[in-house]
JSON list of C-alpha atoms in Angstrom, two decimals:
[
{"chain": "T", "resi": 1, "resn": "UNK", "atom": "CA", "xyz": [-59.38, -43.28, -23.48]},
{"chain": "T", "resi": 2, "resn": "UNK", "atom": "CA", "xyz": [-60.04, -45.76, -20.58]},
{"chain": "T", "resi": 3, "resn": "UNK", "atom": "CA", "xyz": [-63.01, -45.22, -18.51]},
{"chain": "T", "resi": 4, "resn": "UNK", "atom": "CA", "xyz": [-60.81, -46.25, -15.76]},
{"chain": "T", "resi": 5, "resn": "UNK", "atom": "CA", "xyz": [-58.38, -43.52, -16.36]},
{"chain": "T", "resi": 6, "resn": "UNK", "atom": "CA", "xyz": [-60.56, -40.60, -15.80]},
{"chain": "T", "resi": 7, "resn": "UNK", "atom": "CA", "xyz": [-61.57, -38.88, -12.29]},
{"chain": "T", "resi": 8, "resn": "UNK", "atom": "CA", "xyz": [-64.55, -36.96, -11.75]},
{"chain": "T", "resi": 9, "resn": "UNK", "atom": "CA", "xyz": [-63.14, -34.36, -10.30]},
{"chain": "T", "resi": 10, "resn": "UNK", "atom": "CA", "xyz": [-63.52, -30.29, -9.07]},
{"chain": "T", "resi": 11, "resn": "UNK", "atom": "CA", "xyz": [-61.61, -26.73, -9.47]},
{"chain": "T", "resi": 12, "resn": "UNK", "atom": "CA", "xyz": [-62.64, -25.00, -6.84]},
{"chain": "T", "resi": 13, "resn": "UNK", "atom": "CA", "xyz": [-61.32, -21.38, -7.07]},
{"chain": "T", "resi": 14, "resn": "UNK", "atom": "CA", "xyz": [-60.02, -20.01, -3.93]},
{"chain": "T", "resi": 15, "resn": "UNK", "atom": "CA", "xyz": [-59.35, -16.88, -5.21]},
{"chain": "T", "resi": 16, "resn": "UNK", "atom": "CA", "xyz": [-55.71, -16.67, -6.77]},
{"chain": "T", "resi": 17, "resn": "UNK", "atom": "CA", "xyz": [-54.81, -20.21, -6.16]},
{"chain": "T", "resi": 18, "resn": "UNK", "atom": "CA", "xyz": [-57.31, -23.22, -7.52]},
{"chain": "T", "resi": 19, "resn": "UNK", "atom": "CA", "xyz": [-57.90, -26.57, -5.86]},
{"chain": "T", "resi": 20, "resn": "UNK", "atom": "CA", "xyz": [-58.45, -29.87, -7.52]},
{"chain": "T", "resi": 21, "resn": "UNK", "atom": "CA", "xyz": [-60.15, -32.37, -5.91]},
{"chain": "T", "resi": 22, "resn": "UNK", "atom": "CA", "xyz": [-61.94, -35.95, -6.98]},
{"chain": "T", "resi": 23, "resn": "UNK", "atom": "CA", "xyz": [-65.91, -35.18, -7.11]},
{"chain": "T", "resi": 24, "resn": "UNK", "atom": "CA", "xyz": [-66.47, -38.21, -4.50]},
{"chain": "T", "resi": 25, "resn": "UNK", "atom": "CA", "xyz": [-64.36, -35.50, -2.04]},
{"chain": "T", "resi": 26, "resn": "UNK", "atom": "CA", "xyz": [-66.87, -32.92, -2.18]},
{"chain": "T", "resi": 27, "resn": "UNK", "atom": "CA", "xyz": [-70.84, -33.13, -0.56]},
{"chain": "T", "resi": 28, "resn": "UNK", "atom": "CA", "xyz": [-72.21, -30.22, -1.57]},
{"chain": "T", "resi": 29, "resn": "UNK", "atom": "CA", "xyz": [-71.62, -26.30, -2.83]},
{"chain": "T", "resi": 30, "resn": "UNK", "atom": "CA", "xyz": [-73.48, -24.20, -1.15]},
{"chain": "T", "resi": 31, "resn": "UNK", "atom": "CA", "xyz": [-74.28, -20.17, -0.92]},
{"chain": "T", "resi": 32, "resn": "UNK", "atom": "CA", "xyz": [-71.23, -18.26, 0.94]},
{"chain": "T", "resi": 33, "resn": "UNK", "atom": "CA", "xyz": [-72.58, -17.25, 4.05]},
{"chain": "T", "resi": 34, "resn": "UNK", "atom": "CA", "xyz": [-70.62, -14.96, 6.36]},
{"chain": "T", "resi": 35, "resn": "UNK", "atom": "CA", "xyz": [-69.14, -17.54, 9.12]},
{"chain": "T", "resi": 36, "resn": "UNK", "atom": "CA", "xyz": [-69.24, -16.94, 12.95]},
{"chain": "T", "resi": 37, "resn": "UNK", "atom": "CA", "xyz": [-65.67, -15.89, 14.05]},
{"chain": "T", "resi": 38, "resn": "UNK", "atom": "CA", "xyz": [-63.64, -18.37, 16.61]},
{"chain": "T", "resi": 39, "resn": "UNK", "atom": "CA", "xyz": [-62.09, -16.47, 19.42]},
{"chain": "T", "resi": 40, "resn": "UNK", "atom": "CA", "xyz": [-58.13, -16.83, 18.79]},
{"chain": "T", "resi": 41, "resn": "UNK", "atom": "CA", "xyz": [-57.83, -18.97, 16.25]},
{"chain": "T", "resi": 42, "resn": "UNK", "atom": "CA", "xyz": [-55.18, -18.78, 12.73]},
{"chain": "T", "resi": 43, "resn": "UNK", "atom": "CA", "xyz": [-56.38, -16.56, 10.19]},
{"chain": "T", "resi": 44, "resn": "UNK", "atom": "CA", "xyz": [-57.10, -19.54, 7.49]},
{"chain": "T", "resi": 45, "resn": "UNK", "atom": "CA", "xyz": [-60.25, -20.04, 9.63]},
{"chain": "T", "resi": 46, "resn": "UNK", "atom": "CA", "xyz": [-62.76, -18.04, 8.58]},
{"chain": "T", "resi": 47, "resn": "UNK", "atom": "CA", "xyz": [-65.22, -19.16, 11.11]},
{"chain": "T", "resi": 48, "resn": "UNK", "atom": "CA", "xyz": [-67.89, -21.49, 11.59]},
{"chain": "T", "resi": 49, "resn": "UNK", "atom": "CA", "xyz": [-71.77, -21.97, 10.81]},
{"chain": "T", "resi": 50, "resn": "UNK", "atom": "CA", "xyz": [-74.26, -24.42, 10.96]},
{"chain": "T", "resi": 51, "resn": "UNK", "atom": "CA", "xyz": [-75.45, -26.71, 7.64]},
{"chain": "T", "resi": 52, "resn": "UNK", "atom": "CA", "xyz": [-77.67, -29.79, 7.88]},
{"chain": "T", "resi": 53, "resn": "UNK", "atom": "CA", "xyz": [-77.50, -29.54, 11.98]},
{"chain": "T", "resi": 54, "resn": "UNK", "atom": "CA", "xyz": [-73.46, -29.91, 11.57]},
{"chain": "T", "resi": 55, "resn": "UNK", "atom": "CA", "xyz": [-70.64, -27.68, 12.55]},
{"chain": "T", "resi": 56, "resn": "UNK", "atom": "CA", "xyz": [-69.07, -26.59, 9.58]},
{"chain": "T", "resi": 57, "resn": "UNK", "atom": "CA", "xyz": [-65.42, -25.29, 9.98]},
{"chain": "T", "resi": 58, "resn": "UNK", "atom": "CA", "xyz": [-64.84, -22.36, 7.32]},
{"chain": "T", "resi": 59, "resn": "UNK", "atom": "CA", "xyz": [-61.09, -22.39, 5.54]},
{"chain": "T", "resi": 60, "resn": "UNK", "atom": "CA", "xyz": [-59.43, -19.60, 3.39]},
{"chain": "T", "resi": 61, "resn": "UNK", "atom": "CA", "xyz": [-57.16, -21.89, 1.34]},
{"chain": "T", "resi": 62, "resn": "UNK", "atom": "CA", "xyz": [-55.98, -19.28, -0.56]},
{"chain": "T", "resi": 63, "resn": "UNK", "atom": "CA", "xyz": [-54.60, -17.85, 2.86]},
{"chain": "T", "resi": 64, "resn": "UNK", "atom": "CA", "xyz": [-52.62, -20.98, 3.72]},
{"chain": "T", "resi": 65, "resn": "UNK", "atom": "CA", "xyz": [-50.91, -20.58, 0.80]},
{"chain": "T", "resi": 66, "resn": "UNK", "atom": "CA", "xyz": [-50.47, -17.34, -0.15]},
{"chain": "T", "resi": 67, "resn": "UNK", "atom": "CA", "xyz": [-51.02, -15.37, 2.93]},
{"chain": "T", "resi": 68, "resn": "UNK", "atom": "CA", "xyz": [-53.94, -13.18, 2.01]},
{"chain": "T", "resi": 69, "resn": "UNK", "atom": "CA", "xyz": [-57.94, -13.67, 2.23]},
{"chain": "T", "resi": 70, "resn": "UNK", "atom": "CA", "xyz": [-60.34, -14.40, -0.49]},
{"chain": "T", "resi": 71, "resn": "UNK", "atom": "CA", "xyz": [-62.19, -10.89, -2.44]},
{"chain": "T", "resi": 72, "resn": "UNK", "atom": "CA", "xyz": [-65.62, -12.10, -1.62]},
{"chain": "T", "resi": 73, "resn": "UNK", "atom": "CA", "xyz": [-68.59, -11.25, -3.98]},
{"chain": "T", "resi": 74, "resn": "UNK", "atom": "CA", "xyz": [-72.12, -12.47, -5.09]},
{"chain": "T", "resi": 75, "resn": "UNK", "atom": "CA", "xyz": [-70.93, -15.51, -6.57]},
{"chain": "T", "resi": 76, "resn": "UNK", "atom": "CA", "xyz": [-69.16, -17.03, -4.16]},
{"chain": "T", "resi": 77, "resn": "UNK", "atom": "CA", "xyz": [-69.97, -20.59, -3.07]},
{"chain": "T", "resi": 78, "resn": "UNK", "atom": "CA", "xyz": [-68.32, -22.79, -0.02]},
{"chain": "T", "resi": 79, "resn": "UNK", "atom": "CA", "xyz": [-67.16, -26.30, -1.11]},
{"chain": "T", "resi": 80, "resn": "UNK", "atom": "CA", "xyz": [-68.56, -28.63, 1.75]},
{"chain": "T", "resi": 81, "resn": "UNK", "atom": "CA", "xyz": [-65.89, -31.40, 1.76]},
{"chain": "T", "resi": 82, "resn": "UNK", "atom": "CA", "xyz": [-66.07, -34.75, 3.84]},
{"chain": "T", "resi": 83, "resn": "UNK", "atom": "CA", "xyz": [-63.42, -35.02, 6.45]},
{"chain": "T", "resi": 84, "resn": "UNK", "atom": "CA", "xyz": [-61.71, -39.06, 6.10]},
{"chain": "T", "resi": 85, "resn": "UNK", "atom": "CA", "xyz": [-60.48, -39.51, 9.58]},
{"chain": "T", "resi": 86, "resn": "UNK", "atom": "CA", "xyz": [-63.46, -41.70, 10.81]},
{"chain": "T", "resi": 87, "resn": "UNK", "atom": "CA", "xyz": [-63.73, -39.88, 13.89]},
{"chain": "T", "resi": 88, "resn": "UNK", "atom": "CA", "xyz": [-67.32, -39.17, 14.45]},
{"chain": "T", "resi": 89, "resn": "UNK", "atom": "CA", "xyz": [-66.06, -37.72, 17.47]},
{"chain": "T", "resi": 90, "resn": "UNK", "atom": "CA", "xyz": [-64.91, -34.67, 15.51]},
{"chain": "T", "resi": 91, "resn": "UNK", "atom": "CA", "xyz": [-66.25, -32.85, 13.17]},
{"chain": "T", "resi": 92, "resn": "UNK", "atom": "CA", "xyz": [-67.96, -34.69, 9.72]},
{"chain": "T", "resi": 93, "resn": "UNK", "atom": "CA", "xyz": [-67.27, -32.03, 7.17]},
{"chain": "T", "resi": 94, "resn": "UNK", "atom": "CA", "xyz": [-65.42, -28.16, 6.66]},
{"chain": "T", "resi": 95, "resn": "UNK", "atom": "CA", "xyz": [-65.97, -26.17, 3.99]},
{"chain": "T", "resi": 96, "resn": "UNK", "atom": "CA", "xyz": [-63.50, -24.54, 1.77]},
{"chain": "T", "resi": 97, "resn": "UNK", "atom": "CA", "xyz": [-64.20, -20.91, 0.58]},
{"chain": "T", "resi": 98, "resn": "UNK", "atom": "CA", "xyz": [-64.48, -20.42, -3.42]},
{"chain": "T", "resi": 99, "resn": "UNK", "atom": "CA", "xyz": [-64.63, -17.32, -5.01]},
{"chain": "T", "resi": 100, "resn": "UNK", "atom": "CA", "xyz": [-66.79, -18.59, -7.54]},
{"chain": "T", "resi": 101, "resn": "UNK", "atom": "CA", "xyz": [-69.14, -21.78, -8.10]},
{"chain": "T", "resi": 102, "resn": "UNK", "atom": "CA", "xyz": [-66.96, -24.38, -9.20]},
{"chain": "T", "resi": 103, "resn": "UNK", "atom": "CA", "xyz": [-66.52, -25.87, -11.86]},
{"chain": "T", "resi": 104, "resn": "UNK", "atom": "CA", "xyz": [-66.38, -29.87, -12.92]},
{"chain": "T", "resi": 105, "resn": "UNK", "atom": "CA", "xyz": [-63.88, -31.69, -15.13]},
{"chain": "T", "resi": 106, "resn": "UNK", "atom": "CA", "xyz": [-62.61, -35.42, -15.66]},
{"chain": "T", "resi": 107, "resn": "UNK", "atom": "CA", "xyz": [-58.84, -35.24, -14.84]},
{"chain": "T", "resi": 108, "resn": "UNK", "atom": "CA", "xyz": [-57.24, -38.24, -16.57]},
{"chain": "T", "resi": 109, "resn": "UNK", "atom": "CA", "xyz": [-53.21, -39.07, -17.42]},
{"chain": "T", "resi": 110, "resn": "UNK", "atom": "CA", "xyz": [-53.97, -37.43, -20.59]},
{"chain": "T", "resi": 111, "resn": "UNK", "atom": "CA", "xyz": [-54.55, -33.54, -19.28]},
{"chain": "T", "resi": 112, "resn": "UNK", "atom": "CA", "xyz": [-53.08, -33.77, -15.77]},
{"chain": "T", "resi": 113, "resn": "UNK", "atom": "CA", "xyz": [-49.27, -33.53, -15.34]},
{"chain": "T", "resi": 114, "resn": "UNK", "atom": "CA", "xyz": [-47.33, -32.04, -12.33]},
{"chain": "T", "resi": 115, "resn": "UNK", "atom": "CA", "xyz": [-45.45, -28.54, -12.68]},
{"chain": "T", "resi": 116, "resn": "UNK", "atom": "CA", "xyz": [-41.89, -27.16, -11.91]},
{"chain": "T", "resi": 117, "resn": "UNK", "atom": "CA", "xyz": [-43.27, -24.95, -9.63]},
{"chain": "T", "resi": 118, "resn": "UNK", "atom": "CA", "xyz": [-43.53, -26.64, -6.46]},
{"chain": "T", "resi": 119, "resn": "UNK", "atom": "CA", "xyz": [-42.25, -23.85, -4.14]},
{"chain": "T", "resi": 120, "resn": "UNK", "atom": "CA", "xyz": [-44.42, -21.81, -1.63]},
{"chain": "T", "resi": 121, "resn": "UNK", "atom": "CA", "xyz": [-46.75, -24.74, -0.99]},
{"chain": "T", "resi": 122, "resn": "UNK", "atom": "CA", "xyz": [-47.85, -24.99, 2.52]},
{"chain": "T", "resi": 123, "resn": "UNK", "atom": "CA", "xyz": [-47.71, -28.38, 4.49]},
{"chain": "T", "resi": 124, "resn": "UNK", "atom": "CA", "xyz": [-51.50, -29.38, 3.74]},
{"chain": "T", "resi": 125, "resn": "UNK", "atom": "CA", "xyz": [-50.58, -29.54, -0.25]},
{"chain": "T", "resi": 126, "resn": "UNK", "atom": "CA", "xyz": [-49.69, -32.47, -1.87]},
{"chain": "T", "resi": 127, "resn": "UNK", "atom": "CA", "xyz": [-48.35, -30.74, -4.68]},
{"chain": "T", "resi": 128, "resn": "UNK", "atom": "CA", "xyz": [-49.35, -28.72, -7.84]},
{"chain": "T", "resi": 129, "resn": "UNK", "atom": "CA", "xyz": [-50.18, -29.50, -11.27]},
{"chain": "T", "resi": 130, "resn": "UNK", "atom": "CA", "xyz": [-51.55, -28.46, -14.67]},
{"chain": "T", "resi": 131, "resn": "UNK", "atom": "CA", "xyz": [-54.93, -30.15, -15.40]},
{"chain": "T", "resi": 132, "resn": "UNK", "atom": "CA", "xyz": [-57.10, -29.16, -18.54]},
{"chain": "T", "resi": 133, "resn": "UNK", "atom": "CA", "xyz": [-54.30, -26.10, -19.22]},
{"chain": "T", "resi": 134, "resn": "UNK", "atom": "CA", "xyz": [-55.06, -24.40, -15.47]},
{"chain": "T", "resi": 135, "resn": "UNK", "atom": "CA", "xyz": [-52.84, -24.50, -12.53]},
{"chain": "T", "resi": 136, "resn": "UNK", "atom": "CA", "xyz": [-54.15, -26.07, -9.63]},
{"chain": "T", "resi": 137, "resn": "UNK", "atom": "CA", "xyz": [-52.99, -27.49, -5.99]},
{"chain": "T", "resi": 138, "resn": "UNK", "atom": "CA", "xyz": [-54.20, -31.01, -4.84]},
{"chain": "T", "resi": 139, "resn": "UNK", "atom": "CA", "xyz": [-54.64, -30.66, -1.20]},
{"chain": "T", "resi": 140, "resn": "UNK", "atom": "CA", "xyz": [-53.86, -32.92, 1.86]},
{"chain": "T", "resi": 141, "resn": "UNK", "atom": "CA", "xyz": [-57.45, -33.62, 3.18]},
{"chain": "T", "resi": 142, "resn": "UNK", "atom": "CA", "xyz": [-55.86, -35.44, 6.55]},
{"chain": "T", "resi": 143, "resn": "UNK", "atom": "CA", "xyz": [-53.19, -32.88, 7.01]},
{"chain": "T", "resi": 144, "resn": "UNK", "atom": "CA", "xyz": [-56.62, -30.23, 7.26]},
{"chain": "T", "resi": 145, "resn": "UNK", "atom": "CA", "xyz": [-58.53, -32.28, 9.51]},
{"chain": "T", "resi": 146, "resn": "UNK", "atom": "CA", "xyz": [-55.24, -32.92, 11.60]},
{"chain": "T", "resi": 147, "resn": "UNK", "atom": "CA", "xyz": [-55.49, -28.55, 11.60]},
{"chain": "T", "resi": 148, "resn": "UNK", "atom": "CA", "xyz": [-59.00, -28.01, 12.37]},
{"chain": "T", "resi": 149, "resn": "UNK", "atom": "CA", "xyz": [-58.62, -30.72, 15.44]},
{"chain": "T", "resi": 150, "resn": "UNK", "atom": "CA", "xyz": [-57.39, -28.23, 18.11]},
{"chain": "T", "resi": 151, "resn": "UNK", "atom": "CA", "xyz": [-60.79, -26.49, 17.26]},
{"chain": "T", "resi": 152, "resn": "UNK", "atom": "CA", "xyz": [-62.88, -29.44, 17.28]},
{"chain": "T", "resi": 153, "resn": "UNK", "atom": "CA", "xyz": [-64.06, -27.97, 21.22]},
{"chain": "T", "resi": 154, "resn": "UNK", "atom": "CA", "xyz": [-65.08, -24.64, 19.81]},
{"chain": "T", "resi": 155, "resn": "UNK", "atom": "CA", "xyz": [-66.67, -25.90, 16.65]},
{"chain": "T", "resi": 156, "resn": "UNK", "atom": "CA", "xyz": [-68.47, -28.51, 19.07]},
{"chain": "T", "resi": 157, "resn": "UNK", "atom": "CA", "xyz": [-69.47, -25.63, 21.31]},
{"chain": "T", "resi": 158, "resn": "UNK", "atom": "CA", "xyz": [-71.16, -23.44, 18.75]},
{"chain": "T", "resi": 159, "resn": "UNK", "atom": "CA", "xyz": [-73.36, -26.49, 17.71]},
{"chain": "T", "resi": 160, "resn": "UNK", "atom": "CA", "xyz": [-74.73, -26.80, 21.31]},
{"chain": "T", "resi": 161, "resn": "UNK", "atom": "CA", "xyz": [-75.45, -23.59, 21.69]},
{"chain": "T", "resi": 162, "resn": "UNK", "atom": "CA", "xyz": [-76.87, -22.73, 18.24]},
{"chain": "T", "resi": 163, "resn": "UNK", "atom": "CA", "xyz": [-79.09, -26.10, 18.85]},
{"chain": "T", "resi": 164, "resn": "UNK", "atom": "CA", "xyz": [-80.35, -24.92, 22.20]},
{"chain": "T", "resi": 165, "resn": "UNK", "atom": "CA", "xyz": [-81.17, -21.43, 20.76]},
{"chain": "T", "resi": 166, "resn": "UNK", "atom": "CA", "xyz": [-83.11, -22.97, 17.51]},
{"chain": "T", "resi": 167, "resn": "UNK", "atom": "CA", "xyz": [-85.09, -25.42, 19.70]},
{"chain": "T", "resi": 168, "resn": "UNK", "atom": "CA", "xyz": [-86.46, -22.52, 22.35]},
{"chain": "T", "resi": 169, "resn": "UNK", "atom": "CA", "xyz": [-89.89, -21.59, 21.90]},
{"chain": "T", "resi": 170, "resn": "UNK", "atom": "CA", "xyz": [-90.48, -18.55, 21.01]},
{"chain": "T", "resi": 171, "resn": "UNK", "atom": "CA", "xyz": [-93.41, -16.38, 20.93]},
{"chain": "T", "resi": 172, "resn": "UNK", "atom": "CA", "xyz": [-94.10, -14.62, 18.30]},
{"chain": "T", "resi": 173, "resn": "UNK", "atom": "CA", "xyz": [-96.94, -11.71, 18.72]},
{"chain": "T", "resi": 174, "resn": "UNK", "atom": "CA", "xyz": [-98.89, -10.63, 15.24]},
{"chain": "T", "resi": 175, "resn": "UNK", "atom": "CA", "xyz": [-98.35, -7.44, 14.16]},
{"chain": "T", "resi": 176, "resn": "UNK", "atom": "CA", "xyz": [-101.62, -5.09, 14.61]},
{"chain": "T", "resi": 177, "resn": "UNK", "atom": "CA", "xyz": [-102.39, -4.19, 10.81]},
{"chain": "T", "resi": 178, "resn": "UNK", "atom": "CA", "xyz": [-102.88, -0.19, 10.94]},
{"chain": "T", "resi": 179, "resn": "UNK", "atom": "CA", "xyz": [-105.45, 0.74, 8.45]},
{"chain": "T", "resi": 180, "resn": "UNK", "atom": "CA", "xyz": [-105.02, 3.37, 5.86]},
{"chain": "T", "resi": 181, "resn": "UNK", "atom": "CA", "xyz": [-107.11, 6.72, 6.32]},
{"chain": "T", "resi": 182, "resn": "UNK", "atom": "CA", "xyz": [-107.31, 8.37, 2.51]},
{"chain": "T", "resi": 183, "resn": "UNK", "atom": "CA", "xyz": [-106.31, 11.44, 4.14]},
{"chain": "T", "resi": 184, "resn": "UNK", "atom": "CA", "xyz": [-102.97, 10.26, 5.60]},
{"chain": "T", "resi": 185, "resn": "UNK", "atom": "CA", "xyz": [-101.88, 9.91, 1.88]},
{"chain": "T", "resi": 186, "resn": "UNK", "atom": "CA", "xyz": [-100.46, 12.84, -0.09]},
{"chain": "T", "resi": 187, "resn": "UNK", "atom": "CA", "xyz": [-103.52, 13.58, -2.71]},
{"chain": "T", "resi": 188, "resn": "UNK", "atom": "CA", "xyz": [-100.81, 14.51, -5.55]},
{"chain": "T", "resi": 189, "resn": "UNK", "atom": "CA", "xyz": [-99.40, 11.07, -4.90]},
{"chain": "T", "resi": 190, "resn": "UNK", "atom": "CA", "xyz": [-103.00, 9.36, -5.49]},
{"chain": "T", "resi": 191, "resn": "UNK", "atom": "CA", "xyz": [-103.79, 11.49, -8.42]},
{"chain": "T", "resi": 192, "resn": "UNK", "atom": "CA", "xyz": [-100.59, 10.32, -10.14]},
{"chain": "T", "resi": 193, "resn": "UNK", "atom": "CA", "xyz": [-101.24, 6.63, -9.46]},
{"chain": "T", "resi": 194, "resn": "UNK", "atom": "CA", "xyz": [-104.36, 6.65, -10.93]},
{"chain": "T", "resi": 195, "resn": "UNK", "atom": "CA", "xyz": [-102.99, 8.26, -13.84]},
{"chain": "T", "resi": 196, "resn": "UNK", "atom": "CA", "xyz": [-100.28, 5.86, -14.69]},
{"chain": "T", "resi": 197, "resn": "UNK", "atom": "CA", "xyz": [-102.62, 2.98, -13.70]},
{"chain": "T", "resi": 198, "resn": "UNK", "atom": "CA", "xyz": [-105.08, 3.90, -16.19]},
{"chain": "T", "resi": 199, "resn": "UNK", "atom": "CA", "xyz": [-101.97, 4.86, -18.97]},
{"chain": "T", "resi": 200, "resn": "UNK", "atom": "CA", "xyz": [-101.08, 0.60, -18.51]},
{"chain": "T", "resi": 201, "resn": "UNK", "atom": "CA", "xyz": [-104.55, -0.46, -18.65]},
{"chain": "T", "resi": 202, "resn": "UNK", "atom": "CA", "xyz": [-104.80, 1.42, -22.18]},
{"chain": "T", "resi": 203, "resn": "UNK", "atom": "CA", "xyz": [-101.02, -0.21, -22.72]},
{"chain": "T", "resi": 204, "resn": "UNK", "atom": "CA", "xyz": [-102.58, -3.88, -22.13]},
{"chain": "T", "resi": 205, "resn": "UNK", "atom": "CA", "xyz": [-105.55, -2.96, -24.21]},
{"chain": "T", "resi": 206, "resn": "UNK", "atom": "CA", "xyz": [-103.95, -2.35, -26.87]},
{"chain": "T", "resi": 207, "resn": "UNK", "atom": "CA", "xyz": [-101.60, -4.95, -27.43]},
{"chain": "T", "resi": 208, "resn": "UNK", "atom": "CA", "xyz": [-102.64, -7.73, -25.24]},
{"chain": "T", "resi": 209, "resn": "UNK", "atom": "CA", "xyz": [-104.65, -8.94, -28.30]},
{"chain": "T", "resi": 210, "resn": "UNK", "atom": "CA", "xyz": [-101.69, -9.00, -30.29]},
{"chain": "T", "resi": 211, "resn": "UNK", "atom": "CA", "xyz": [-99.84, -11.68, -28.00]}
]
């Protein structure tokens, strides 16, 4: 195989429907964090929150396409991509919400062919395909950017006003430290302390020399 013919590339799970995108697309996956909601606005954006002093625009994928949110959990991640348009105007990056971390692969002519099944795509997918033996869409980039612009003043907005909160002083008073008084404590509490204390002491004592 070519090393020409081979594109680092990410599956980013967006619940029921994977995305494939080249690696060079993608800045950073990051730790879902619950969004700030945008008055009004489609229900494909999640929100928006602040990473590395930007305005990140939040998108359910998964909705665009199939109408219904993401089932969060511990291991989701959100897929900072770059936005193309070369507007610095607007926004510099959105994030697409995974429901896992996701995963890398290189996608070559090899294990990459495009699939009957092109119905039900919404207007920001290029198409869909079959790379490494799992379904995936390859999104429009532009056609999201072109979305998220009649948001740009809200997305803009929250960045002012999240700055101008972060940079107020604030002061901060230190909390009086109240000291324990024996007899505050429950004495049947104290007594069974000490006695599992002293029951690990005899633990470590006994086989600490062994380790």
């Amino acid at each position: 195989m070519k090393s020409d013919s081979t594109i680092r590339s990410v599956i980013i799970p967006c619940g029921d429907q994977k995305v494939l995108l080249p690696n060079a697309a993608v800045a950073e996956i990051i730790r879902y964090e619950e969004p700030m909601d945008i008055p009004q606005s489609p229900a494909w954006l999640a929100g928006v929150l602040m990473w590395r002093q930007q305005a990140l625009p939040v998108i359910s994928y998964e909705y665009m396409n199939n109408d219904k949110q993401t089932i969060l959990g511990f291991k989701s991640r959100l897929s900072v991509c770059y936005c193309f348009s070369g507007d610095s105007s607007k926004i510099q990056f959105f994030a697409l919400i995974a429901k896992t971390t996701p995963t890398l692969l290189l996608a070559s002519e090899e294990n990459i062919e495009s699939t009957k099944n092109q119905e039900n795509l919404d207007k920001t997918a290029h198409c869909r395909v079959v790379v490494a033996g799992e379904e995936a869409i390859i999104p429009d980039l532009l056609e999201l950017e072109n979305m998220l612009g009649d948001y740009v003043p809200d997305f803009l907005k929250y960045k002012e006003d999240y700055l101008s909160q972060q940079i107020k002083p604030v002061a901060v008073k230190k909390p009086k430290l109240k000291k324990l008084i024996l007899e505050d404590v429950d004495e049947e509490i104290v007594e069974i302390f000490i006695e599992e204390a002293q029951e690990n002491i005899e633990v470590i004592n006994e086989f600490y020399p062994q380790w």
